[in-house]
Amino acid sequence: MAYRCSVKISLIFVLALISGVLQAQVFDLDSAVAHALRHNPNLNAVQSQVSASDARTQASKAGHLPTLTLSHTARLSDNPLDAFADKLHTRQVTSPDFDPALLNDPGSSDLYFTQLALRWSLYAGGRTSAMVEDAEQTEKNSRLQYQREREQIAFATISAYLFVQATEQGLAIAEDAVAAARQHARTTAQLAREGRIVESDKLAAEVNLAAIRSQLEQVTTRHRSALNELKLVTGLPLDTDLELAVAKVAAIADDVAIEEYEKRALDNRKDLAAARALVQAAQARVDAARSVRKPNLDLVVSSNWYDDQPGFDSHSSSIMGVLSFDLYDGKSSGEIDITLAQQREMQWQLQALQQSVQKQVRDAYNSLRESRERLAIAENNVATAQQTVKLVKQRYGQGRTILLDLLQAERLYTDARIEKLTARLNLDVAQASLPLAAGTLALPDVVSP
């Protein structure tokens, strides 16, 4: 008995665990956007680029620091100059070493040379600072592009969420239409069997039912595709079950002029700021290329150990300053020309992007106005089409009109509902796309993975 009780408890626990695993993910619009900002793979890839840019910046700043090198050399040579130098390095020179015969034919000599050397570039014509500026501006570009990508991902999530919501409502409309068409098909089939209507009415009802069922299949497919798109943008596995809360996008005031939105976009768009950073980076590369025409000053400090066997018997140190200047380098002019051309390219791209941003703002602004007008028209049209169906049904019930008139009225009513649904979707998307175009789309405060 105790064993059976234990088995039952275990089964209940397992079933509860499975139920928890299979439970659908529940999202509202804000949580869906937050999940996308944490888990969208494309966004995480852009974030990795930011990390790489940061590493390049740190590496370029190291150019201001000295380099410290430790080396050890073992050498065997019968070169007379090397042999005499080895005696000097190891402090073993004696009077017989100056004998011409010994100087000319010293035999082989071995030397073990250990060196600890520090080299510090005190001045490089501004090249190091220019390279740091290039890296910092490039990193700034990466960070701004990442922020813009976050806005794009948030907008894509909002659009996908709203489209899923719209297709769900579209399914309800299509199911209503199928139910009405199926009822007409059953009624006309019964009446045709009783000989009370002509066969063509029965066939028309069946054709109408088939057409509307086909539309239902299309809407069902669009709904599944919309769900997959939402899962994709939010970084969810495609086999995840989703439950979505009803979302409403905050309405945008209609008393703001388009010029104000354009000004906001030029001030706030992250991709514009990123393009400006690239112009600054290109200018820094020009400065770095021009630095080759300026002198370089290095400080070199070394500590050296010499021995005729592995060891550190003799020690010497040196310190020196090295001033160098390239009198001619045929490649420098070409490098300068290349960087100048790249800078002009960045400036033109910035100008093109500014114009593109202005167009995006105007398109979004005009789309918002159109969507408002279209929704108002659609709402009136739905009311009219609904009243038309009611009147035609009354006339059809009284035998004062034919079935085709009723089917046509119901088809127009379904189309009007779909048009209203589409207009509402377009308005909601437009109310998110205008802030996106202006660079003012509000994002949830989430911590990136």
Coordinates of C-alpha atoms in Angstrom, one line a residue:
M1 CA 0.0 0.0 0.0
A2 CA 2.8 2.4 0.9
Y3 CA 4.6 1.4 -2.3
R4 CA 1.5 2.3 -4.4
C5 CA 1.1 5.6 -2.6
S6 CA 4.8 6.4 -3.3
V7 CA 4.3 5.6 -7.0
K8 CA 1.2 7.9 -7.2
I9 CA 3.1 10.7 -5.6
S10 CA 6.0 10.2 -8.0
L11 CA 3.7 10.2 -11.0
I12 CA 1.9 13.4 -9.8
F13 CA 5.3 15.1 -9.3
V14 CA 6.4 14.0 -12.8
L15 CA 3.2 15.2 -14.4
A16 CA 3.5 18.5 -12.6
L17 CA 7.1 18.9 -13.8
I18 CA 6.1 18.1 -17.4
S19 CA 3.2 20.5 -17.2
G20 CA 5.5 23.2 -16.1
V21 CA 8.0 22.5 -18.9
L22 CA 5.2 22.5 -21.5
Q23 CA 3.6 25.6 -20.2
A24 CA 3.4 28.3 -22.8
Q25 CA 5.6 31.4 -22.6
V26 CA 3.4 34.4 -21.6
F27 CA 4.4 37.8 -22.9
D28 CA 3.1 41.2 -23.0
L29 CA 4.5 43.8 -25.4
D30 CA 7.1 45.2 -23.0
S31 CA 8.4 41.8 -21.9
A32 CA 8.7 40.6 -25.5
V33 CA 10.8 43.7 -26.3
A34 CA 12.9 43.2 -23.2
H35 CA 13.5 39.5 -24.1
A36 CA 14.5 40.5 -27.6
L37 CA 17.0 43.0 -26.3
R38 CA 18.6 40.3 -24.2
H39 CA 18.5 37.3 -26.5
N40 CA 18.3 38.4 -30.2
P41 CA 21.4 36.8 -31.8
N42 CA 22.0 39.6 -34.3
L43 CA 22.0 42.1 -31.5
N44 CA 24.4 40.0 -29.5
A45 CA 26.7 39.8 -32.5
V46 CA 26.8 43.6 -32.8
Q47 CA 27.6 43.7 -29.1
S48 CA 30.6 41.5 -29.7
Q49 CA 31.8 44.0 -32.3
V50 CA 31.7 46.7 -29.6
S51 CA 33.9 44.5 -27.4
A52 CA 36.4 44.1 -30.2
S53 CA 36.4 47.8 -30.8
D54 CA 37.1 48.4 -27.1
A55 CA 40.0 46.0 -27.2
R56 CA 41.5 47.8 -30.2
T57 CA 41.2 51.1 -28.4
Q58 CA 43.0 49.8 -25.4
A59 CA 45.7 48.4 -27.7
S60 CA 46.2 51.7 -29.4
K61 CA 46.5 53.5 -26.1
A62 CA 49.4 51.2 -25.3
G63 CA 51.4 53.1 -28.0
H64 CA 52.0 55.8 -25.4
L65 CA 53.8 53.3 -23.1
P66 CA 57.3 52.1 -23.4
T67 CA 58.2 48.6 -24.6
L68 CA 60.4 46.3 -22.4
T69 CA 62.3 43.5 -24.1
L70 CA 64.3 40.6 -22.6
S71 CA 66.5 38.7 -25.0
H72 CA 69.3 36.1 -24.7
T73 CA 71.7 35.3 -27.5
A74 CA 74.3 32.5 -27.8
R75 CA 76.9 33.0 -30.6
L76 CA 80.0 31.2 -31.9
S77 CA 82.1 33.1 -34.4
D78 CA 85.6 33.2 -35.9
N79 CA 85.1 36.8 -37.2
P80 CA 88.2 38.8 -35.9
L81 CA 86.0 41.8 -35.0
D82 CA 83.5 39.6 -33.1
A83 CA 86.3 37.8 -31.3
F84 CA 88.0 41.1 -30.1
A85 CA 84.6 42.5 -29.2
D86 CA 83.8 39.4 -27.1
K87 CA 87.0 40.1 -25.1
L88 CA 85.9 43.7 -24.6
H89 CA 82.4 42.7 -23.5
T90 CA 83.7 40.1 -21.0
R91 CA 86.5 42.4 -19.8
Q92 CA 89.2 39.9 -20.8
V93 CA 91.4 42.1 -23.0
T94 CA 95.2 41.7 -22.3
S95 CA 98.3 43.1 -24.0
P96 CA 98.9 40.0 -26.1
D97 CA 95.5 40.4 -27.6
F98 CA 96.8 43.4 -29.6
D99 CA 99.4 41.2 -31.4
P100 CA 98.6 41.6 -35.2
A101 CA 98.8 37.9 -35.8
L102 CA 96.3 37.2 -33.0
L103 CA 94.1 40.0 -34.1
N104 CA 94.0 38.7 -37.7
D105 CA 93.5 35.0 -36.7
P106 CA 91.9 34.9 -33.3
G107 CA 90.2 31.5 -33.8
S108 CA 86.6 30.9 -32.7
S109 CA 85.0 32.8 -29.9
D110 CA 81.7 32.2 -28.1
L111 CA 79.6 34.7 -26.3
Y112 CA 76.4 34.6 -24.2
F113 CA 74.6 37.9 -24.4
T114 CA 71.6 38.7 -22.2
Q115 CA 69.8 42.1 -22.6
L116 CA 67.0 43.9 -20.9
A117 CA 66.0 46.9 -23.1
L118 CA 63.4 49.6 -22.7
R119 CA 62.4 51.8 -25.7
W120 CA 60.0 54.7 -25.3
S121 CA 58.7 56.8 -28.1
L122 CA 58.8 60.4 -26.8
Y123 CA 57.6 62.0 -30.0
A124 CA 56.3 60.3 -33.2
G125 CA 54.9 63.3 -35.1
G126 CA 51.5 62.9 -33.5
R127 CA 51.0 59.4 -35.0
T128 CA 50.3 57.6 -31.7
S129 CA 47.7 60.2 -30.6
A130 CA 46.1 60.0 -34.0
M131 CA 45.9 56.3 -33.9
V132 CA 44.3 56.5 -30.4
E133 CA 41.8 59.0 -31.8
D134 CA 41.0 56.7 -34.7
A135 CA 40.4 53.8 -32.4
E136 CA 38.3 55.8 -30.0
Q137 CA 36.1 57.2 -32.7
T138 CA 35.7 53.7 -34.3
E139 CA 34.7 52.3 -30.9
K140 CA 32.2 55.2 -30.5
N141 CA 30.8 54.3 -33.9
S142 CA 30.4 50.6 -32.8
R143 CA 28.7 51.6 -29.6
L144 CA 26.3 54.0 -31.4
Q145 CA 25.5 51.4 -34.0
Y146 CA 24.8 48.9 -31.3
Q147 CA 22.4 51.4 -29.7
R148 CA 20.7 51.9 -33.0
E149 CA 20.5 48.2 -33.6
R150 CA 18.7 47.9 -30.2
E151 CA 16.1 50.4 -31.4
Q152 CA 15.7 48.5 -34.7
I153 CA 15.3 45.2 -32.8
A154 CA 12.8 46.8 -30.4
F155 CA 10.8 48.1 -33.4
A156 CA 10.9 44.7 -35.2
T157 CA 9.6 43.1 -32.0
I158 CA 6.8 45.6 -31.7
S159 CA 5.8 45.1 -35.4
A160 CA 6.0 41.3 -35.1
Y161 CA 3.9 41.3 -31.9
L162 CA 1.3 43.6 -33.4
F163 CA 1.1 41.4 -36.6
V164 CA 0.6 38.3 -34.5
Q165 CA -2.2 40.1 -32.7
A166 CA -3.7 41.3 -36.0
T167 CA -3.6 37.8 -37.5
E168 CA -5.3 36.4 -34.4
Q169 CA -8.2 38.9 -35.0
G170 CA -8.1 38.0 -38.7
L171 CA -8.6 34.4 -37.8
A172 CA -11.7 35.3 -35.8
I173 CA -13.1 37.3 -38.7
A174 CA -12.3 34.5 -41.2
E175 CA -13.9 31.9 -38.8
D176 CA -17.1 34.0 -38.5
A177 CA -17.2 34.2 -42.3
V178 CA -16.8 30.5 -42.7
A179 CA -19.5 29.8 -40.1
A180 CA -21.9 32.1 -42.0
A181 CA -21.0 30.5 -45.4
R182 CA -21.4 27.0 -44.0
Q183 CA -24.8 27.9 -42.7
H184 CA -25.8 29.2 -46.1
A185 CA -24.5 26.0 -47.7
R186 CA -26.5 23.8 -45.4
T187 CA -29.7 25.9 -45.8
T188 CA -29.5 26.0 -49.6
A189 CA -28.7 22.3 -49.8
Q190 CA -31.9 21.6 -47.7
L191 CA -34.0 23.9 -49.8
A192 CA -32.7 22.4 -53.0
R193 CA -33.6 18.9 -51.9
E194 CA -37.1 20.3 -51.1
G195 CA -37.3 21.9 -54.5
R196 CA -37.8 25.3 -53.1
I197 CA -34.8 27.0 -54.8
V198 CA -33.0 26.5 -58.0
E199 CA -29.8 24.4 -58.1
S200 CA -27.6 27.4 -59.0
D201 CA -28.3 28.9 -55.5
K202 CA -27.0 25.8 -53.9
L203 CA -23.9 25.7 -56.1
A204 CA -23.2 29.4 -55.4
A205 CA -23.4 28.8 -51.7
E206 CA -20.9 25.9 -52.0
V207 CA -18.5 27.9 -54.1
N208 CA -18.7 30.8 -51.6
L209 CA -18.0 28.4 -48.8
A210 CA -15.0 27.0 -50.6
A211 CA -13.6 30.4 -51.3
I212 CA -13.9 31.6 -47.7
R213 CA -12.4 28.4 -46.4
S214 CA -9.5 29.0 -48.6
Q215 CA -9.1 32.5 -47.2
L216 CA -9.2 31.0 -43.7
E217 CA -6.3 28.7 -44.6
Q218 CA -4.3 31.7 -45.9
V219 CA -5.0 33.6 -42.7
T220 CA -4.0 30.6 -40.6
T221 CA -0.7 30.3 -42.5
R222 CA 0.0 34.0 -42.0
H223 CA -0.7 33.7 -38.3
R224 CA 1.8 30.8 -38.0
S225 CA 4.4 32.7 -40.0
A226 CA 3.8 35.8 -37.8
L227 CA 4.4 33.7 -34.6
N228 CA 7.6 32.3 -36.0
E229 CA 8.8 35.8 -36.9
L230 CA 8.1 37.0 -33.4
K231 CA 10.0 34.0 -31.9
L232 CA 12.9 34.7 -34.3
V233 CA 13.3 38.4 -33.4
T234 CA 13.0 37.7 -29.7
G235 CA 15.5 34.9 -29.8
L236 CA 13.0 32.2 -28.8
P237 CA 13.2 28.6 -30.1
L238 CA 10.7 28.2 -32.9
D239 CA 8.9 25.3 -31.1
T240 CA 8.1 27.5 -28.1
D241 CA 4.4 27.9 -27.3
L242 CA 3.4 31.6 -26.9
E243 CA 0.6 33.3 -25.1
L244 CA 0.4 37.1 -25.9
A245 CA -1.5 39.7 -23.9
V246 CA -3.4 42.3 -25.8
A247 CA -1.1 45.2 -26.7
K248 CA -1.9 48.8 -27.3
V249 CA 0.6 51.3 -28.7
A250 CA 0.6 54.7 -27.1
A251 CA -1.0 57.3 -29.4
I252 CA 1.1 60.1 -30.8
A253 CA 0.0 63.7 -30.6
D254 CA -1.0 65.1 -33.9
D255 CA -0.1 68.6 -33.2
V256 CA 3.7 68.2 -33.7
A257 CA 5.0 69.6 -37.0
I258 CA 7.1 67.4 -39.3
E259 CA 9.9 69.9 -39.0
E260 CA 10.1 69.2 -35.3
Y261 CA 10.4 65.5 -36.0
E262 CA 13.2 66.1 -38.5
K263 CA 15.1 68.2 -36.0
R264 CA 14.7 65.5 -33.3
A265 CA 16.1 62.9 -35.8
L266 CA 19.1 65.0 -36.7
D267 CA 19.8 65.5 -33.0
N268 CA 19.0 62.0 -31.7
R269 CA 19.6 59.4 -34.3
K270 CA 22.4 57.1 -33.2
D271 CA 23.3 56.0 -36.7
L272 CA 23.9 59.7 -37.6
A273 CA 26.1 60.2 -34.6
A274 CA 27.9 56.9 -35.5
A275 CA 28.5 58.3 -39.0
R276 CA 29.9 61.5 -37.6
A277 CA 32.3 59.4 -35.5
L278 CA 33.5 57.7 -38.6
V279 CA 34.3 61.1 -40.2
Q280 CA 36.4 61.9 -37.1
A281 CA 38.1 58.5 -37.3
A282 CA 39.0 59.1 -41.0
Q283 CA 40.5 62.5 -40.1
A284 CA 42.6 60.8 -37.4
R285 CA 43.9 58.4 -40.1
V286 CA 44.8 61.4 -42.2
D287 CA 46.8 62.9 -39.3
A288 CA 48.5 59.5 -38.7
A289 CA 49.5 59.3 -42.4
R290 CA 50.9 62.8 -42.4
S291 CA 52.9 62.1 -39.2
V292 CA 55.5 60.2 -41.3
R293 CA 56.8 63.5 -42.5
K294 CA 57.7 64.6 -39.0
P295 CA 60.7 63.6 -36.9
N296 CA 60.7 60.8 -34.3
L297 CA 62.4 60.9 -30.9
D298 CA 62.9 57.7 -29.0
L299 CA 64.6 57.0 -25.6
V300 CA 66.5 53.7 -25.4
V301 CA 67.8 52.3 -22.1
S302 CA 69.5 48.8 -21.9
S303 CA 71.1 46.6 -19.3
N304 CA 73.5 44.0 -20.8
W305 CA 75.2 40.9 -19.4
Y306 CA 78.1 39.1 -21.2
D307 CA 79.9 35.9 -20.5
D308 CA 82.0 33.4 -22.4
Q309 CA 79.8 30.6 -21.0
P310 CA 76.2 30.6 -19.9
G311 CA 76.0 33.2 -17.1
F312 CA 76.0 36.8 -16.1
D313 CA 79.6 37.6 -15.4
S314 CA 80.1 41.0 -17.0
H315 CA 77.5 43.8 -16.9
S316 CA 77.1 47.1 -18.7
S317 CA 74.4 49.7 -19.2
S318 CA 73.6 52.3 -21.8
I319 CA 71.1 55.1 -22.3
M320 CA 70.6 57.1 -25.5
G321 CA 68.2 59.2 -27.4
V322 CA 67.4 58.5 -31.0
L323 CA 66.2 61.3 -33.3
S324 CA 65.2 60.1 -36.8
F325 CA 63.6 61.8 -39.8
D326 CA 62.6 60.2 -43.1
L327 CA 64.0 62.4 -45.8
Y328 CA 62.1 60.6 -48.5
D329 CA 59.5 57.8 -48.6
G330 CA 57.7 57.2 -51.8
K331 CA 54.8 55.4 -50.1
S332 CA 53.9 58.2 -47.7
S333 CA 52.3 60.5 -50.4
G334 CA 50.1 57.5 -51.5
E335 CA 49.1 56.7 -47.9
I336 CA 48.0 60.4 -47.4
D337 CA 46.0 60.4 -50.6
I338 CA 44.3 57.2 -49.6
T339 CA 43.3 58.5 -46.2
L340 CA 42.1 61.8 -47.6
A341 CA 39.9 60.0 -50.1
Q342 CA 38.5 57.8 -47.3
Q343 CA 37.7 60.9 -45.3
R344 CA 35.8 62.5 -48.2
E345 CA 33.9 59.2 -48.7
M346 CA 32.8 59.3 -45.0
Q347 CA 31.7 62.9 -45.3
W348 CA 29.6 62.1 -48.4
Q349 CA 28.1 59.0 -46.7
L350 CA 27.2 61.2 -43.7
Q351 CA 25.5 63.7 -46.0
A352 CA 23.6 60.9 -47.8
L353 CA 22.5 59.4 -44.4
Q354 CA 21.2 62.8 -43.2
Q355 CA 19.0 63.1 -46.3
S356 CA 17.9 59.5 -45.9
V357 CA 17.0 60.1 -42.3
Q358 CA 14.9 63.2 -43.3
K359 CA 13.1 61.0 -45.9
Q360 CA 12.5 58.3 -43.3
V361 CA 10.9 60.8 -40.9
R362 CA 8.7 62.3 -43.7
D363 CA 7.6 58.8 -44.8
A364 CA 6.8 57.8 -41.3
Y365 CA 4.9 61.0 -40.6
N366 CA 2.9 60.7 -43.8
S367 CA 2.2 57.1 -43.1
L368 CA 0.8 58.0 -39.7
R369 CA -1.5 60.6 -41.1
E370 CA -2.7 58.2 -43.8
S371 CA -3.3 55.4 -41.3
R372 CA -5.4 57.7 -39.1
E373 CA -7.6 58.7 -42.1
R374 CA -7.8 55.2 -43.4
L375 CA -8.9 53.8 -40.0
A376 CA -11.6 56.5 -39.7
I377 CA -12.9 55.6 -43.1
A378 CA -12.7 51.9 -42.3
E379 CA -14.7 52.2 -39.1
N380 CA -17.5 54.0 -40.9
N381 CA -17.4 51.4 -43.6
V382 CA -17.7 48.5 -41.2
A383 CA -20.8 50.1 -39.6
T384 CA -22.3 50.6 -43.1
A385 CA -21.5 47.1 -44.3
Q386 CA -22.9 45.5 -41.1
Q387 CA -26.2 47.4 -41.6
T388 CA -26.3 46.4 -45.2
V389 CA -26.0 42.7 -44.3
K390 CA -28.9 43.1 -41.8
L391 CA -31.1 44.7 -44.4
V392 CA -30.3 42.2 -47.2
K393 CA -31.0 39.3 -44.8
Q394 CA -34.4 40.8 -44.1
R395 CA -35.2 41.1 -47.8
Y396 CA -33.8 37.6 -48.5
G397 CA -36.0 36.2 -45.8
Q398 CA -39.0 37.9 -47.3
G399 CA -38.1 36.5 -50.8
R400 CA -37.4 40.0 -52.2
T401 CA -33.8 39.4 -53.2
I402 CA -31.6 36.5 -54.3
L403 CA -28.9 34.6 -52.4
L404 CA -26.1 36.1 -54.4
D405 CA -27.0 39.6 -53.1
L406 CA -26.8 38.3 -49.5
L407 CA -23.5 36.5 -50.2
Q408 CA -22.1 39.7 -51.8
A409 CA -23.2 41.8 -48.8
E410 CA -21.6 39.4 -46.3
R411 CA -18.4 39.3 -48.4
L412 CA -18.3 43.1 -48.4
Y413 CA -18.8 43.1 -44.6
T414 CA -15.9 40.7 -44.1
D415 CA -13.7 42.8 -46.4
A416 CA -14.6 45.9 -44.5
R417 CA -13.6 44.2 -41.2
I418 CA -10.3 43.1 -42.7
E419 CA -9.7 46.6 -43.9
K420 CA -10.4 48.1 -40.5
L421 CA -8.1 45.5 -38.9
T422 CA -5.3 46.3 -41.5
A423 CA -5.8 50.1 -40.9
R424 CA -5.5 49.6 -37.1
L425 CA -2.4 47.5 -37.5
N426 CA -0.8 50.1 -39.9
L427 CA -1.7 52.9 -37.4
D428 CA -0.1 51.1 -34.5
V429 CA 3.0 50.3 -36.5
A430 CA 3.2 53.9 -37.7
Q431 CA 3.0 55.2 -34.1
A432 CA 6.1 53.1 -33.4
S433 CA 7.9 53.8 -36.7
L434 CA 7.8 57.6 -36.3
P435 CA 9.7 57.6 -33.0
L436 CA 12.1 55.1 -34.5
A437 CA 12.7 57.4 -37.4
A438 CA 13.1 60.4 -35.1
G439 CA 15.5 58.4 -32.8
T440 CA 13.2 58.8 -29.8
L441 CA 11.8 55.3 -29.5
A442 CA 11.6 54.4 -25.8
L443 CA 13.3 51.1 -24.8
P444 CA 13.0 49.1 -21.6
D445 CA 16.0 49.3 -19.3
V446 CA 17.5 45.8 -19.6
V447 CA 20.9 44.4 -18.9
S448 CA 22.6 42.8 -21.9
P449 CA 23.8 39.2 -21.5

